[in-house]
């Protein structure tokens, strides 16, 4: 293990890779900090840069972007009172009040430091948990993979925010798009209209860029004419250390550990991640606090809970991706695409066949966290200035870079057209309040679910009971049924309550 | 009086339209095996969507619509302009080439998206769009060995 770790560090500490990781973390923080730009855009933008790199180094750069962008949201949450990403919503609650009290440097210092702590705890969990899961998962056959993928699909769809029907529709539509191309097992063409380009189906990267980047540009157009630039608060950063005392640090130990565990657990679950964990951790911290009335008025406990948990979700989200090949959210779906661009399929075999790559990724997570804390603290003045760049200049540039990234995938205009199609779908989703995440996960897991379903039936002579008689598969199917049942009961109850309140 | 919830109802109808279209295309798939085939999963998806559509339509018919006045006004004209510009950019991207099409695209995007209360500086916009396009082109061509469409400027 130690040898693999040393090899991993050697791989990413080469000057070129380290330089790109620094740049990646920096750009990631910027994308996290600017409301409207996202981790997905940052990774999509940088992906072409990694095409020519060694897979380990390429993924390391993308990990740096990921970690930077999750943490970067705290800057605008504290300075503008607008979260840069959904991961930092709860950071606003206490971050900005602290700024108003004249303790902006403390708010930023606490946020950055505990982002680092959260990431490190989740990386330790990733390093110790994932090889164990991979060892078990390596024995899995198509039955188990089918039921796990099926379980993940239902979890994602039902956990998605808003209407359950809309979440389900989004997920099913994603699976439908995954059926375009050559069908597994039989090899027949489906929904290709006789075109060669559609035979390979749609690339995950074009789906992501379209859904998240193009739709955002169109959305900005809705109000761009009337945008009033937000005022960035000036903060005096000439403080001792990171603006907080050792006593304050010690007082946050339990809060930080609890929030990290919440973030980690939520990160592992497919469908929900840092966007949810920061709110859950904040609520739990407030409920457990002896002084809950202080929350929302500028107490560091709220920032600690939010920032520790959202960054802890990073390591959590990487666990199912690396061990089972199942992405938990949009960013990990894009990382899955990045693995595939480099000819590697994440899953249990990754640990057996590409041990060096796995430890390079672990090393990259550690280095990226350190880079994040250094760059974010010492580069605060630059990031505050970047927040002032007008969106009508920034977004078209990001759009062009995303289009170039899609084109560079295989030098064909078809991918660029796909980006536009998914951009229109993404925009329509926004207008109809349909969640986008279930679509992405449905698209990614759809193929995996169908392939394993067909394989399992072939092995079991078309006997459907094999999914229930196989212990692990049966367990996941059972959990899925229980889960769907409980969600349905909850929905019916809440609908009845709603009806009662209307007639009262 | 009960008023049908139009948006919920329309969404249910939309689900059914998508479903019918997918079902129509699924029937056309030429399968090689009997029983479980390449049509099986698509049929299951059609079934799920059918049920979802029915639930949504039922919900729409039985739910009272809440009259919510939205404060935010959507600038439809700008949305249309941006959408057309994006479409135009993609259409000419390969033929005119990356450089020219991107300079034009960025320049017009800056113009269209500029807030009303800001003074438009065309020279500045042209400078930014040219510098960005040229930098991306050079970076991709010479650093990453990725060729972007040269179009009518081919060879320059």
XYZ file of C-alpha atoms in Angstrom:
660
model
C 0.000 0.000 0.000
C 2.751 2.429 1.001
C 4.676 1.714 -2.195
C 1.563 2.367 -4.261
C 1.027 5.619 -2.386
C 4.609 6.758 -3.012
C 4.149 5.856 -6.686
C 0.916 7.847 -6.743
C 2.570 10.929 -5.269
C 5.510 10.604 -7.671
C 3.073 10.468 -10.563
C 1.253 13.674 -9.713
C 4.155 15.639 -8.319
C 5.789 15.930 -11.730
C 6.154 19.657 -12.568
C 3.630 19.641 -15.463
C 0.959 17.739 -13.527
C 1.457 19.803 -10.380
C 1.217 22.993 -12.395
C -2.021 21.814 -13.967
C -3.352 20.772 -10.569
C -2.608 24.233 -9.172
C -4.355 25.754 -12.170
C -7.203 23.248 -11.787
C -7.733 24.042 -8.119
C -7.581 27.761 -8.871
C -10.101 27.538 -11.725
C -12.247 25.180 -9.622
C -12.418 27.741 -6.801
C -13.381 30.449 -9.311
C -16.127 28.264 -10.821
C -17.380 27.437 -7.343
C -17.310 31.074 -6.296
C -19.201 32.545 -9.243
C -22.924 31.891 -9.005
C -24.102 30.338 -12.255
C -20.849 28.512 -12.970
C -20.608 24.955 -11.678
C -18.221 22.077 -10.992
C -19.614 20.319 -14.067
C -18.692 23.265 -16.292
C -15.213 23.442 -14.765
C -14.536 19.753 -15.393
C -16.063 19.838 -18.895
C -13.839 22.793 -19.675
C -10.636 21.139 -18.516
C -11.322 17.678 -19.893
C -9.761 18.292 -23.333
C -6.567 19.412 -21.591
C -6.295 15.952 -20.041
C -6.815 13.991 -23.304
C -3.124 13.842 -24.032
C -2.095 13.185 -20.435
C -1.415 9.948 -18.603
C -4.804 8.760 -17.152
C -3.645 9.171 -13.527
C -2.412 12.711 -14.087
C -5.488 13.612 -16.126
C -7.893 12.405 -13.446
C -5.745 14.149 -10.787
C -6.286 17.498 -12.519
C -10.046 16.879 -12.670
C -10.107 15.925 -8.969
C -8.343 19.226 -8.191
C -11.100 21.059 -10.074
C -13.772 19.104 -8.213
C -12.360 19.807 -4.749
C -11.694 23.458 -5.586
C -15.182 24.039 -6.946
C -16.996 22.488 -3.981
C -15.052 24.706 -1.601
C -15.105 27.861 -3.757
C -18.812 28.399 -3.129
C -18.048 29.708 0.351
C -16.367 32.847 -1.013
C -19.497 34.270 -2.626
C -21.666 32.865 0.183
C -19.699 34.977 2.664
C -18.818 38.016 0.547
C -22.011 38.341 -1.510
C -24.525 36.397 0.602
C -25.226 34.371 -2.548
C -24.022 30.756 -2.558
C -21.717 30.096 -5.518
C -22.954 26.515 -5.584
C -25.811 24.693 -3.801
C -23.081 23.202 -1.569
C -22.692 26.509 0.251
C -26.311 27.535 0.868
C -25.998 27.017 4.626
C -22.691 28.931 4.680
C -24.647 32.107 3.819
C -26.731 31.855 7.001
C -23.858 32.692 9.330
C -21.125 33.758 6.924
C -22.543 37.072 5.876
C -23.760 38.101 9.367
C -20.162 37.601 10.531
C -18.994 39.922 7.733
C -21.528 42.515 8.883
C -20.092 42.225 12.403
C -16.672 43.045 10.945
C -15.388 39.478 11.305
C -15.208 38.626 7.597
C -11.661 37.284 7.819
C -12.708 34.887 10.579
C -15.704 33.677 8.533
C -13.512 33.011 5.500
C -10.730 31.444 7.580
C -13.120 29.086 9.372
C -14.831 28.170 6.098
C -11.594 27.420 4.276
C -9.994 25.536 7.148
C -13.008 23.309 7.779
C -13.457 22.695 4.048
C -9.972 21.218 4.233
C -10.794 19.180 7.354
C -13.964 17.839 5.724
C -12.130 16.837 2.571
C -9.327 15.142 4.499
C -11.713 13.105 6.680
C -13.575 11.931 3.589
C -10.338 11.054 1.806
C -9.241 8.917 4.759
C -12.634 7.178 4.592
C -12.244 6.770 0.821
C -8.791 5.215 1.232
C -9.911 2.722 3.877
C -13.478 1.925 2.801
C -13.164 1.643 -0.962
C -10.608 -1.226 -1.191
C -12.833 -3.282 1.144
C -15.961 -2.615 -0.935
C -14.011 -3.356 -4.115
C -12.838 -6.681 -2.647
C -16.450 -7.697 -2.048
C -17.708 -6.215 -5.316
C -15.168 -8.129 -7.388
C -17.178 -11.267 -6.689
C -20.360 -9.632 -8.000
C -21.975 -10.964 -11.140
C -24.628 -9.457 -13.417
C -27.425 -10.182 -10.885
C -25.788 -8.117 -8.195
C -24.810 -5.308 -10.531
C -28.320 -5.168 -11.944
C -29.934 -4.927 -8.520
C -27.424 -2.343 -7.250
C -27.927 -0.217 -10.377
C -31.701 -0.624 -10.057
C -31.535 0.345 -6.374
C -29.400 3.391 -7.198
C -31.822 4.462 -9.920
C -34.845 4.358 -7.640
C -32.947 6.098 -4.860
C -31.886 8.932 -7.128
C -35.292 9.424 -8.656
C -37.215 9.356 -5.424
C -34.743 11.471 -3.495
C -34.738 14.187 -6.119
C -36.269 17.444 -5.013
C -39.770 18.529 -5.954
C -42.450 16.396 -7.581
C -41.809 12.647 -7.532
C -43.481 12.263 -10.939
C -41.123 14.858 -12.388
C -38.099 13.125 -10.855
C -39.237 9.769 -12.237
C -39.941 11.264 -15.662
C -36.484 12.814 -15.727
C -34.812 9.519 -14.762
C -36.824 7.449 -17.269
C -36.075 9.961 -20.027
C -32.379 9.627 -19.193
C -32.617 5.833 -19.511
C -34.475 6.267 -22.815
C -31.626 8.322 -24.239
C -29.168 5.661 -23.058
C -30.967 3.092 -25.244
C -29.980 4.959 -28.422
C -27.303 3.087 -30.375
C -26.318 -0.540 -30.624
C -28.243 -2.674 -28.121
C -26.294 -4.839 -25.652
C -26.164 -8.645 -26.206
C -28.102 -8.676 -29.517
C -26.171 -5.875 -31.191
C -29.152 -4.516 -33.104
C -29.540 -0.831 -33.933
C -32.030 1.106 -31.834
C -33.373 4.600 -32.514
C -30.458 5.409 -34.847
C -32.564 6.270 -37.928
C -29.876 4.524 -39.983
C -27.188 7.087 -39.102
C -23.642 6.050 -38.252
C -23.162 8.844 -35.707
C -26.038 7.625 -33.550
C -24.780 4.008 -33.538
C -22.419 4.824 -30.682
C -25.184 6.579 -28.800
C -24.734 9.906 -27.075
C -21.557 10.642 -25.178
C -22.032 11.364 -21.466
C -19.915 14.485 -21.783
C -22.158 16.007 -24.440
C -25.167 15.226 -22.258
C -23.602 16.953 -19.264
C -22.304 20.000 -21.126
C -25.678 20.501 -22.772
C -27.744 20.003 -19.649
C -25.664 22.106 -17.318
C -23.722 24.638 -19.416
C -25.860 25.497 -22.434
C -29.083 25.665 -20.460
C -27.387 28.025 -17.980
C -26.366 30.419 -20.772
C -29.951 30.526 -22.071
C -31.217 31.016 -18.521
C -28.913 33.981 -17.984
C -30.336 35.530 -21.158
C -33.741 35.704 -19.449
C -32.626 38.478 -17.108
C -29.257 39.639 -18.419
C -30.617 43.021 -19.522
C -31.678 43.871 -15.995
C -28.794 42.383 -14.008
C -27.466 44.620 -11.261
C -23.902 43.667 -10.364
C -23.584 42.577 -6.740
C -21.339 44.565 -4.471
C -18.374 42.597 -3.155
C -17.557 43.397 0.445
C -13.987 44.514 1.122
C -12.376 42.519 3.921
C -9.216 43.188 5.857
C -7.229 39.962 5.678
C -4.345 41.141 7.823
C -5.132 38.786 10.703
C -3.198 36.322 12.806
C -3.253 32.793 11.363
C -6.578 32.169 9.679
C -8.571 34.568 11.809
C -9.713 32.188 14.567
C -8.185 31.094 17.860
C -7.051 27.639 19.006
C -9.821 27.690 21.611
C -12.419 28.251 18.888
C -10.877 25.453 16.865
C -11.054 23.019 19.794
C -14.665 23.943 20.522
C -15.639 22.834 17.006
C -14.198 19.287 17.181
C -17.483 17.467 17.779
C -19.381 19.664 15.324
C -16.741 19.083 12.631
C -16.568 15.307 13.094
C -20.360 14.984 13.144
C -20.734 17.177 10.051
C -17.986 15.260 8.228
C -19.764 11.971 8.919
C -23.066 13.438 7.682
C -21.350 14.714 4.536
C -19.608 11.411 3.961
C -22.795 9.372 4.390
C -24.846 11.647 2.151
C -22.032 11.702 -0.416
C -22.014 7.904 -0.643
C -25.772 7.809 -1.328
C -26.499 8.211 -5.013
C -28.530 11.237 -6.049
C -27.780 13.520 -3.156
C -24.461 15.099 -2.313
C -22.900 18.289 -1.082
C -25.984 20.323 -2.067
C -28.007 18.453 0.555
C -25.352 17.611 3.130
C -24.573 21.236 4.041
C -28.214 21.894 4.903
C -28.619 18.641 6.846
C -25.397 19.187 8.806
C -26.406 22.783 9.575
C -29.818 21.689 10.870
C -28.317 18.904 12.982
C -25.672 21.255 14.414
C -28.352 23.805 15.310
C -30.580 21.180 16.922
C -27.686 19.771 18.950
C -26.355 23.145 20.020
C -26.771 24.550 23.528
C -27.278 27.981 21.960
C -29.417 27.439 18.855
C -30.573 31.065 18.962
C -27.062 32.151 17.917
C -27.401 30.406 14.561
C -28.149 32.712 11.662
C -26.722 35.679 13.532
C -23.086 35.019 12.749
C -21.756 32.077 14.762
C -18.901 30.033 13.384
C -20.610 26.732 14.270
C -22.926 27.131 11.265
C -20.051 27.724 8.864
C -18.137 24.762 10.312
C -21.142 22.440 9.880
C -21.852 23.562 6.324
C -18.306 23.640 4.992
C -17.082 20.456 6.693
C -20.045 18.452 5.433
C -20.107 19.692 1.840
C -16.458 18.910 1.310
C -16.775 15.566 3.094
C -19.296 14.612 0.414
C -16.508 14.714 -2.183
C -14.749 11.609 -0.827
C -18.120 9.984 -0.184
C -19.246 10.464 -3.785
C -16.002 8.950 -5.066
C -16.564 5.691 -3.144
C -19.455 4.244 -5.263
C -17.878 5.664 -8.421
C -14.537 3.976 -7.921
C -15.713 0.710 -6.383
C -18.918 0.021 -8.329
C -18.708 2.363 -11.296
C -21.889 4.069 -10.079
C -21.796 7.867 -10.076
C -23.795 9.605 -7.373
C -24.298 13.001 -9.001
C -23.597 15.113 -12.058
C -19.949 15.727 -11.247
C -19.115 12.079 -10.608
C -21.044 11.162 -13.775
C -18.713 13.482 -15.646
C -15.710 11.935 -13.895
C -16.995 8.528 -15.025
C -17.009 9.917 -18.575
C -13.465 11.168 -18.030
C -12.323 7.705 -16.908
C -13.859 6.249 -20.064
C -12.199 8.836 -22.305
C -8.936 7.506 -20.906
C -9.996 3.915 -21.637
C -10.624 2.919 -18.011
C -13.869 1.580 -16.544
C -14.304 2.385 -12.860
C -15.509 -0.518 -10.732
C -14.057 -3.310 -8.638
C -11.625 -4.306 -11.376
C -10.085 -0.853 -11.176
C -8.552 -1.818 -7.817
C -7.192 -5.108 -9.154
C -5.978 -4.006 -12.578
C -5.047 -0.377 -12.001
C -3.845 -0.265 -8.377
C -1.308 2.428 -9.242
C -4.033 4.609 -10.770
C -6.250 4.202 -7.696
C -3.472 5.383 -5.390
C -2.631 8.219 -7.773
C -6.239 9.364 -7.346
C -5.971 9.088 -3.548
C -2.728 11.083 -3.619
C -4.370 13.640 -5.920
C -7.206 14.123 -3.436
C -4.713 14.865 -0.643
C -2.572 17.222 -2.753
C -5.661 19.001 -4.142
C -6.983 19.581 -0.605
C -3.695 21.140 0.460
C -3.619 23.262 -2.694
C -7.201 24.296 -2.053
C -6.515 25.593 1.441
C -3.366 27.491 0.377
C -4.774 28.981 -2.832
C -8.123 29.874 -1.352
C -6.674 31.720 1.646
C -3.827 33.495 -0.102
C -5.747 34.133 -3.304
C -8.838 35.618 -1.667
C -8.174 39.081 -3.060
C -7.993 37.682 -6.593
C -11.182 35.630 -6.158
C -13.010 38.664 -4.796
C -11.961 40.557 -7.948
C -13.052 37.667 -10.193
C -16.514 37.926 -8.666
C -16.740 41.342 -10.281
C -16.311 40.017 -13.849
C -19.635 40.614 -15.593
C -21.596 37.474 -16.317
C -22.479 38.571 -19.838
C -18.769 38.371 -20.674
C -17.946 35.252 -18.694
C -20.746 32.879 -19.676
C -20.361 33.075 -23.484
C -16.635 32.334 -23.055
C -17.415 29.324 -20.857
C -19.961 28.206 -23.453
C -17.382 28.358 -26.270
C -14.889 26.357 -24.211
C -17.555 23.730 -23.515
C -18.382 23.462 -27.224
C -14.699 23.069 -28.031
C -14.461 20.359 -25.371
C -17.372 18.483 -26.948
C -15.911 18.825 -30.443
C -12.484 17.653 -29.308
C -13.995 14.398 -27.999
C -13.831 12.825 -31.457
C -13.531 15.766 -33.839
C -17.076 15.509 -35.124
C -19.767 18.145 -35.332
C -22.382 15.569 -34.259
C -21.179 15.936 -30.649
C -21.629 19.684 -30.839
C -25.184 19.222 -32.122
C -25.818 16.771 -29.269
C -24.693 19.451 -26.823
C -27.303 21.822 -28.245
C -30.071 19.188 -28.118
C -29.325 18.432 -24.463
C -29.020 22.154 -23.796
C -32.581 22.643 -25.035
C -33.731 19.691 -22.915
C -31.925 21.184 -19.900
C -33.561 24.565 -20.429
C -37.019 23.005 -20.793
C -36.352 21.063 -17.591
C -35.557 24.343 -15.816
C -38.739 25.961 -17.087
C -40.884 22.980 -16.097
C -39.086 22.543 -12.727
C -37.943 19.044 -13.659
C -34.754 18.010 -11.809
C -31.760 17.402 -14.097
C -29.772 15.034 -11.874
C -32.108 12.005 -12.318
C -31.761 12.400 -16.115
C -27.965 12.205 -15.892
C -27.959 9.252 -13.532
C -30.650 7.493 -15.593
C -28.537 8.029 -18.688
C -25.387 6.662 -17.022
C -26.985 3.745 -15.188
C -29.491 2.858 -17.918
C -26.957 1.023 -20.060
C -25.411 -0.730 -17.059
C -28.829 -1.842 -15.793
C -29.955 -3.222 -19.152
C -26.691 -5.015 -19.935
C -26.608 -6.753 -16.557
C -30.322 -7.551 -16.718
C -29.847 -9.311 -20.068
C -26.660 -11.078 -18.957
C -28.248 -12.307 -15.733
C -31.230 -13.703 -17.598
C -28.956 -15.428 -20.112
C -27.011 -17.066 -17.281
C -30.213 -18.039 -15.473
C -31.990 -19.467 -18.564
C -34.495 -16.575 -18.577
C -35.547 -17.313 -15.002
C -36.582 -14.034 -13.364
C -36.458 -15.484 -9.834
C -32.640 -15.469 -9.976
C -32.739 -11.811 -9.003
C -34.484 -12.750 -5.760
C -32.748 -16.038 -4.964
C -29.284 -14.549 -5.273
C -28.645 -13.254 -1.692
C -27.050 -9.871 -2.459
C -29.302 -9.204 -5.427
C -32.358 -10.231 -3.392
C -31.281 -7.963 -0.538
C -31.023 -4.915 -2.808
C -34.308 -5.707 -4.583
C -35.942 -6.068 -1.145
C -34.519 -2.733 0.058
C -35.659 -1.105 -3.186
C -39.234 -2.376 -2.765
C -39.315 -1.235 0.872
C -37.900 2.118 -0.095
C -40.396 2.712 -2.922
C -43.222 1.595 -0.610
C -42.214 4.017 2.132
C -41.863 6.906 -0.322
C -45.300 6.157 -1.818
C -46.948 6.062 1.627
C -45.207 9.322 2.549
C -46.386 10.951 -0.695
C -49.995 9.794 -0.262
C -50.009 11.091 3.329
C -48.576 14.478 2.335
C -51.089 14.758 -0.548
C -53.952 14.067 1.879
C -52.612 16.704 4.270
C -52.384 19.175 1.389
C -55.990 18.445 0.361
C -57.203 18.910 3.958
C -55.409 22.243 4.252
C -56.999 23.438 0.974
C -60.566 22.719 2.156
C -60.044 24.065 5.665
C -65.528 25.936 -8.017
C -62.816 23.499 -8.967
C -60.449 24.717 -11.641
C -58.358 22.141 -13.445
C -54.651 22.569 -12.891
C -53.562 23.294 -16.465
C -49.792 23.010 -16.034
C -50.051 19.657 -14.229
C -52.461 18.405 -16.882
C -50.291 19.604 -19.750
C -47.257 17.932 -18.202
C -49.186 14.649 -18.039
C -50.095 14.986 -21.722
C -46.458 15.757 -22.548
C -45.395 12.528 -20.804
C -47.862 10.567 -22.915
C -46.692 12.208 -26.150
C -43.067 11.331 -25.361
C -44.191 7.829 -24.468
C -46.138 7.293 -27.690
C -43.241 8.531 -29.782
C -40.820 6.193 -28.005
C -43.259 3.282 -28.279
C -43.687 3.903 -32.008
C -39.900 3.776 -32.503
C -39.538 0.744 -30.201
C -41.980 -1.353 -32.238
C -39.786 -0.729 -35.282
C -36.660 -2.277 -33.677
C -35.688 -5.458 -35.522
C -35.038 -8.045 -32.806
C -33.176 -11.321 -33.260
C -34.409 -13.272 -30.275
C -37.739 -14.248 -28.827
C -38.733 -13.521 -25.234
C -36.354 -11.076 -23.616
C -34.955 -8.906 -26.408
C -33.676 -5.445 -27.184
C -37.264 -4.249 -26.967
C -37.832 -5.498 -23.393
C -36.335 -2.579 -21.436
C -37.839 0.029 -23.797
C -41.263 -1.604 -23.310
C -40.809 -1.471 -19.523
C -39.881 2.212 -19.818
C -43.017 2.818 -21.915
C -45.092 1.111 -19.242
C -43.585 3.277 -16.489
C -44.098 6.455 -18.509
C -47.669 5.434 -19.314
C -48.453 5.043 -15.610
C -46.648 8.297 -14.768
C -48.596 10.157 -17.436
C -51.873 8.746 -16.115
C -50.992 9.748 -12.527
C -50.051 13.238 -13.676
C -53.223 13.701 -15.744
C -55.346 12.438 -12.830
C -53.512 14.877 -10.549
C -54.088 17.719 -13.003
C -57.803 16.971 -13.302
C -58.362 16.759 -9.567
C -56.084 19.450 -8.281
C -57.216 23.012 -7.834
C -54.908 25.378 -9.561
C -53.143 27.830 -7.363
C -52.998 31.272 -8.880
C -49.462 32.386 -8.331
C -48.391 35.683 -9.719
C -44.810 35.505 -10.755
C -42.880 38.681 -10.141
C -40.040 37.796 -12.448
C -40.453 38.732 -16.065
C -38.631 36.706 -18.679
C -36.957 38.619 -21.472
C -38.226 36.373 -24.277
C -36.669 38.500 -26.995
C -33.154 38.042 -25.595
C -33.733 34.318 -25.011
C -34.775 33.949 -28.655
C -31.802 35.955 -29.899
C -29.363 33.902 -27.790
C -30.940 30.605 -28.910
C -30.738 31.607 -32.580
C -27.160 32.785 -32.173
C -26.153 29.477 -30.552
C -27.854 27.552 -33.369
C -26.213 29.727 -35.999
C -22.813 29.290 -34.358
C -23.098 25.508 -34.370
C -24.251 25.495 -37.993
C -21.373 27.615 -39.287
C -18.737 26.298 -36.843
C -17.365 23.648 -39.217
C -17.751 25.546 -42.508
C -16.485 28.999 -41.634
C -14.027 27.660 -39.122
C -13.522 27.991 -35.392
C -11.738 31.328 -35.394
C -14.119 33.449 -37.450
C -17.278 31.842 -36.140
C -16.175 32.146 -32.494
C -15.059 35.785 -32.798
C -18.451 36.639 -34.283
C -20.368 34.500 -31.820
C -18.678 35.983 -28.752
C -18.974 39.543 -30.048
C -22.712 39.263 -30.697
C -23.306 37.356 -27.453
C -21.638 40.170 -25.477
C -23.810 42.680 -27.301
C -27.051 40.775 -26.763
C -26.414 39.973 -23.090
C -25.132 43.430 -22.107
C -27.249 44.902 -19.292
C -29.356 47.894 -20.301
C -27.776 50.155 -17.696
C -24.264 49.600 -19.038
C -22.629 51.477 -21.867
C -21.795 49.140 -24.752
C -18.156 49.308 -25.763
C -17.994 47.541 -29.141
C -14.238 47.918 -29.530
C -13.673 46.289 -26.147
C -16.042 43.436 -26.989
C -14.323 42.834 -30.329
C -10.933 42.838 -28.634
C -12.004 40.343 -25.942
C -13.710 38.019 -28.451
C -10.677 38.060 -30.778
C -8.145 37.456 -28.009
C -10.167 34.630 -26.447
C -10.819 32.900 -29.782
C -7.218 33.170 -30.893
C -5.849 31.963 -27.543
C -8.158 28.937 -27.475
C -7.285 28.087 -31.085
C -3.528 28.343 -30.527
C -3.689 26.477 -27.210
C -5.649 23.579 -28.680
C -3.659 23.366 -31.899
C -0.149 23.717 -30.561
C -0.313 22.597 -26.923
C -2.900 19.834 -27.077
C -2.534 18.777 -30.725
C -6.299 19.019 -31.132
C -7.358 20.393 -34.493
C -10.299 22.745 -34.504
C -12.163 23.407 -37.783
C -10.121 25.795 -39.964
C -12.936 26.513 -42.425
C -12.382 29.253 -44.970
C -9.183 30.312 -43.239
C -7.741 26.815 -43.826
C -3.989 26.661 -43.663
C -3.477 30.079 -42.094
